[in-house]
Amino acid sequence: MSATATTWRIPAAGVDLDGDLTVPDDTAGLVLFAHGSGSSRRSPRNRAVAAALQRRGLATLLADLLTPDEEQYDALTGGLRFDIAMLAGRLTGIADWAGRRPETAGLSLGLFGASTGAAAALVTAAARPGVVRAVVSRGGRPDLAGEALAGVAAPTLLVVGGLDRTVLQLNEQARAAMTAPVALRIVPGASHLFEEPGALDVVARHAGEWFAAHLVPATGRSDRA
């Protein structure tokens, strides 16, 4: 399966952010990644998951949520990574941009959030209930989405490492606060970053199955699974 990869400067919430867009031929869905906790679009873990989704025929957009200057500031202070309102505002702006671009307009939109990016993804899902069709959280902090959790309509998958006990508990609390369809998948023997052999492959499989079920039309699933 061939794909077109491009890099964009994306205007969102008053700043310009860099994003890497990959669009396979005949794709039906787009997955927008939300990074968190000091990460960026260059995250090797999110890129590995994105590659797996592309092999399923899904388009992916990995975009920074901080400018280069902000990344440096956050690396020194950690002062921006928990600003969920700011991150969500920018993610929502990127989602709106993707909805206007000829390359991605009309594609079903899913959000993949990691760490604090999961909270930003859920806030965006609540802000765009008619646009966001599915959400996946990897080792995320959905609890930080606060009151927005009750407003999420998109089917949501929470993936947590079995060794990440504190985050698992927070995910269970967030699930209880949501009214949307929510599933929790625990990856046995995996820690917060899913660095154990094979753990990230399990995350990618769960995410791929979730997005295929909720973004890809039923007539197109058999050759993308």
Short mmCIF file of C-alpha atoms in Angstrom, two decimals:
data_model
loop_
_atom_site.label_atom_id
_atom_site.label_comp_id
_atom_site.label_asym_id
_atom_site.label_seq_id
_atom_site.Cartn_x
_atom_site.Cartn_y
_atom_site.Cartn_z
CA MET A 1 0.00 0.00 0.00
CA SER A 2 1.45 3.36 -1.05
CA ALA A 3 1.13 6.53 1.00
CA THR A 4 1.90 10.22 0.68
CA ALA A 5 3.91 11.84 3.51
CA THR A 6 4.10 15.61 3.92
CA THR A 7 5.16 18.07 6.64
CA TRP A 8 3.01 21.10 7.42
CA ARG A 9 3.11 24.27 9.47
CA ILE A 10 -0.33 24.25 11.06
CA PRO A 11 -2.01 27.38 12.49
CA ALA A 12 -3.80 26.47 15.71
CA ALA A 13 -4.99 28.60 18.63
CA GLY A 14 -2.76 31.53 17.73
CA VAL A 15 0.50 29.65 17.13
CA ASP A 16 2.06 27.71 14.24
CA LEU A 17 2.82 24.04 14.94
CA ASP A 18 4.70 21.47 12.88
CA GLY A 19 2.91 18.31 11.81
CA ASP A 20 3.76 15.18 9.82
CA LEU A 21 0.85 13.90 7.74
CA THR A 22 0.81 10.47 6.08
CA VAL A 23 -2.15 9.55 3.87
CA PRO A 24 -2.36 6.02 2.42
CA ASP A 25 -4.22 5.51 -0.82
CA ASP A 26 -7.98 5.01 -0.45
CA THR A 27 -7.94 5.75 3.26
CA ALA A 28 -11.23 6.19 5.11
CA GLY A 29 -9.98 7.56 8.43
CA LEU A 30 -7.47 9.93 9.98
CA VAL A 31 -5.86 9.49 13.41
CA LEU A 32 -4.52 12.66 15.04
CA PHE A 33 -1.91 12.07 17.74
CA ALA A 34 -1.77 14.08 20.96
CA HIS A 35 1.59 13.89 22.72
CA GLY A 36 2.14 14.67 26.36
CA SER A 37 4.57 14.89 29.25
CA GLY A 38 7.57 16.33 27.47
CA SER A 39 7.10 14.46 24.20
CA SER A 40 6.57 15.69 20.64
CA ARG A 41 5.66 14.48 17.18
CA ARG A 42 9.08 12.80 17.12
CA SER A 43 8.09 10.34 19.86
CA PRO A 44 9.42 6.93 18.73
CA ARG A 45 6.56 5.17 20.51
CA ASN A 46 3.83 7.17 18.82
CA ARG A 47 5.61 6.88 15.49
CA ALA A 48 5.66 3.10 15.89
CA VAL A 49 1.93 3.07 16.57
CA ALA A 50 1.33 5.44 13.64
CA ALA A 51 3.24 3.14 11.29
CA ALA A 52 1.05 0.22 12.39
CA LEU A 53 -2.08 2.26 11.74
CA GLN A 54 -0.81 3.27 8.31
CA ARG A 55 -0.36 -0.41 7.45
CA ARG A 56 -4.07 -0.81 8.21
CA GLY A 57 -4.85 1.89 5.68
CA LEU A 58 -5.41 4.74 8.14
CA ALA A 59 -3.99 8.23 7.66
CA THR A 60 -2.02 9.69 10.57
CA LEU A 61 -1.13 13.20 11.67
CA LEU A 62 1.60 13.61 14.29
CA ALA A 63 1.72 17.27 15.27
CA ASP A 64 3.60 19.14 17.96
CA LEU A 65 1.43 20.80 20.58
CA LEU A 66 4.26 23.10 21.70
CA THR A 67 6.44 25.48 19.70
CA PRO A 68 10.23 24.87 19.77
CA ASP A 69 10.72 27.64 22.35
CA GLU A 70 7.94 26.20 24.48
CA GLU A 71 9.48 22.73 24.25
CA GLN A 72 12.73 24.10 25.66
CA TYR A 73 10.90 25.90 28.46
CA ASP A 74 8.87 22.81 29.31
CA ALA A 75 11.97 20.60 29.31
CA LEU A 76 13.50 22.85 31.97
CA THR A 77 10.42 23.54 34.07
CA GLY A 78 7.69 21.04 33.20
CA GLY A 79 5.43 24.06 33.27
CA LEU A 80 3.36 23.41 30.13
CA ARG A 81 2.81 19.67 29.90
CA PHE A 82 -0.05 19.77 32.41
CA ASP A 83 -1.76 22.80 30.87
CA ILE A 84 -4.57 20.66 29.51
CA ALA A 85 -6.71 23.60 28.41
CA MET A 86 -3.91 25.00 26.26
CA LEU A 87 -2.98 21.60 24.79
CA ALA A 88 -6.61 20.79 24.05
CA GLY A 89 -7.19 24.17 22.42
CA ARG A 90 -4.29 23.57 20.08
CA LEU A 91 -5.32 19.99 19.36
CA THR A 92 -8.83 21.17 18.54
CA GLY A 93 -7.35 23.77 16.20
CA ILE A 94 -5.31 21.08 14.44
CA ALA A 95 -8.41 18.90 14.11
CA ASP A 96 -10.29 21.84 12.57
CA TRP A 97 -7.39 22.45 10.18
CA ALA A 98 -7.44 18.81 9.09
CA GLY A 99 -11.16 19.09 8.43
CA ARG A 100 -10.49 21.91 5.97
CA ARG A 101 -7.54 20.40 4.12
CA PRO A 102 -8.32 18.71 0.76
CA GLU A 103 -6.06 15.79 1.73
CA THR A 104 -8.04 14.97 4.86
CA ALA A 105 -11.44 16.67 4.62
CA GLY A 106 -14.21 14.13 4.80
CA LEU A 107 -12.16 11.48 6.59
CA SER A 108 -13.52 10.04 9.82
CA LEU A 109 -11.41 11.47 12.65
CA GLY A 110 -9.92 9.56 15.55
CA LEU A 111 -7.65 10.82 18.33
CA PHE A 112 -4.76 8.93 19.91
CA GLY A 113 -3.52 10.45 23.14
CA ALA A 114 -0.54 9.48 25.28
CA SER A 115 0.07 10.56 28.88
CA THR A 116 -1.32 14.09 29.38
CA GLY A 117 -2.12 14.15 25.67
CA ALA A 118 -4.94 11.71 26.41
CA ALA A 119 -6.66 14.37 28.52
CA ALA A 120 -6.25 16.89 25.70
CA ALA A 121 -7.73 14.36 23.26
CA LEU A 122 -10.79 13.81 25.45
CA VAL A 123 -11.36 17.55 25.91
CA THR A 124 -11.17 17.94 22.13
CA ALA A 125 -13.59 15.03 21.67
CA ALA A 126 -16.04 16.76 24.01
CA ALA A 127 -15.60 20.05 22.13
CA ARG A 128 -16.15 18.43 18.71
CA PRO A 129 -18.73 15.68 19.34
CA GLY A 130 -19.87 15.62 15.74
CA VAL A 131 -16.33 15.36 14.39
CA VAL A 132 -14.32 13.02 16.61
CA ARG A 133 -15.47 9.44 16.02
CA ALA A 134 -13.13 7.50 18.32
CA VAL A 135 -10.45 8.03 20.96
CA VAL A 136 -7.59 5.80 22.13
CA SER A 137 -5.47 6.56 25.20
CA ARG A 138 -2.02 4.97 25.72
CA GLY A 139 -0.81 5.11 29.30
CA GLY A 140 -2.87 8.25 29.52
CA ARG A 141 -4.17 10.59 32.19
CA PRO A 142 -7.83 10.82 31.14
CA ASP A 143 -8.66 11.94 34.68
CA LEU A 144 -7.06 15.32 33.86
CA ALA A 145 -9.87 15.99 31.37
CA GLY A 146 -12.06 16.72 34.39
CA GLU A 147 -15.63 17.78 33.68
CA ALA A 148 -15.12 17.25 29.93
CA LEU A 149 -15.24 13.47 30.48
CA ALA A 150 -19.02 13.54 30.82
CA GLY A 151 -19.30 15.37 27.49
CA VAL A 152 -17.34 12.84 25.41
CA ALA A 153 -19.58 10.99 22.96
CA ALA A 154 -16.91 9.15 20.97
CA PRO A 155 -16.21 5.48 21.80
CA THR A 156 -13.04 5.50 23.89
CA LEU A 157 -10.39 2.85 24.48
CA LEU A 158 -8.07 3.13 27.48
CA VAL A 159 -4.86 1.07 27.22
CA VAL A 160 -2.76 0.80 30.38
CA GLY A 161 0.27 -1.26 31.36
CA GLY A 162 -0.40 -3.85 34.03
CA LEU A 163 2.56 -2.59 36.07
CA ASP A 164 1.42 1.02 35.87
CA ARG A 165 -0.84 0.65 38.90
CA THR A 166 -1.37 4.30 39.80
CA VAL A 167 -2.28 5.26 36.24
CA LEU A 168 -4.50 2.18 36.00
CA GLN A 169 -6.45 3.36 39.02
CA LEU A 170 -6.82 6.85 37.52
CA ASN A 171 -8.06 5.33 34.26
CA GLU A 172 -10.65 3.30 36.12
CA GLN A 173 -11.86 6.46 37.84
CA ALA A 174 -12.09 8.29 34.51
CA ARG A 175 -13.99 5.42 32.93
CA ALA A 176 -16.55 5.60 35.73
CA ALA A 177 -17.09 9.31 35.01
CA MET A 178 -17.78 8.80 31.30
CA THR A 179 -21.10 8.13 29.61
CA ALA A 180 -19.65 7.27 26.18
CA PRO A 181 -18.86 3.63 25.35
CA VAL A 182 -15.53 2.96 27.10
CA ALA A 183 -13.28 -0.10 27.11
CA LEU A 184 -10.20 -0.68 29.26
CA ARG A 185 -7.39 -2.92 27.99
CA ILE A 186 -4.58 -3.89 30.34
CA VAL A 187 -1.27 -5.00 28.80
CA PRO A 188 0.16 -7.58 31.21
CA GLY A 189 3.73 -7.00 32.35
CA ALA A 190 3.93 -3.54 30.75
CA SER A 191 5.09 -0.38 32.52
CA HIS A 192 4.04 3.21 31.84
CA LEU A 193 6.06 3.65 28.63
CA PHE A 194 5.41 0.13 27.29
CA GLU A 195 9.14 -0.40 26.84
CA GLU A 196 9.00 -4.15 27.48
CA PRO A 197 9.49 -6.45 24.45
CA GLY A 198 6.27 -6.74 22.48
CA ALA A 199 4.28 -4.38 24.73
CA LEU A 200 4.00 -1.56 22.20
CA ASP A 201 2.95 -4.06 19.52
CA VAL A 202 0.00 -4.98 21.74
CA VAL A 203 -0.91 -1.30 22.09
CA ALA A 204 -0.76 -0.84 18.31
CA ARG A 205 -2.95 -3.88 17.76
CA HIS A 206 -5.58 -2.69 20.23
CA ALA A 207 -5.54 0.81 18.72
CA GLY A 208 -5.74 -0.51 15.17
CA GLU A 209 -8.70 -2.72 15.96
CA TRP A 210 -10.50 0.12 17.75
CA PHE A 211 -10.01 2.64 14.98
CA ALA A 212 -10.85 0.09 12.28
CA ALA A 213 -14.11 -0.63 14.07
CA HIS A 214 -15.11 2.99 14.52
CA LEU A 215 -13.52 4.90 11.61
CA VAL A 216 -13.52 2.49 8.68
CA PRO A 217 -16.83 1.69 6.92
CA ALA A 218 -17.92 -1.92 7.37
CA THR A 219 -17.52 -2.58 3.64
CA GLY A 220 -13.83 -1.62 3.83
CA ARG A 221 -12.71 -3.47 6.95
CA SER A 222 -11.90 -6.91 5.60
CA ASP A 223 -8.84 -5.79 3.62
CA ARG A 224 -7.54 -3.46 6.34
CA ALA A 225 -7.56 -5.78 9.35
#
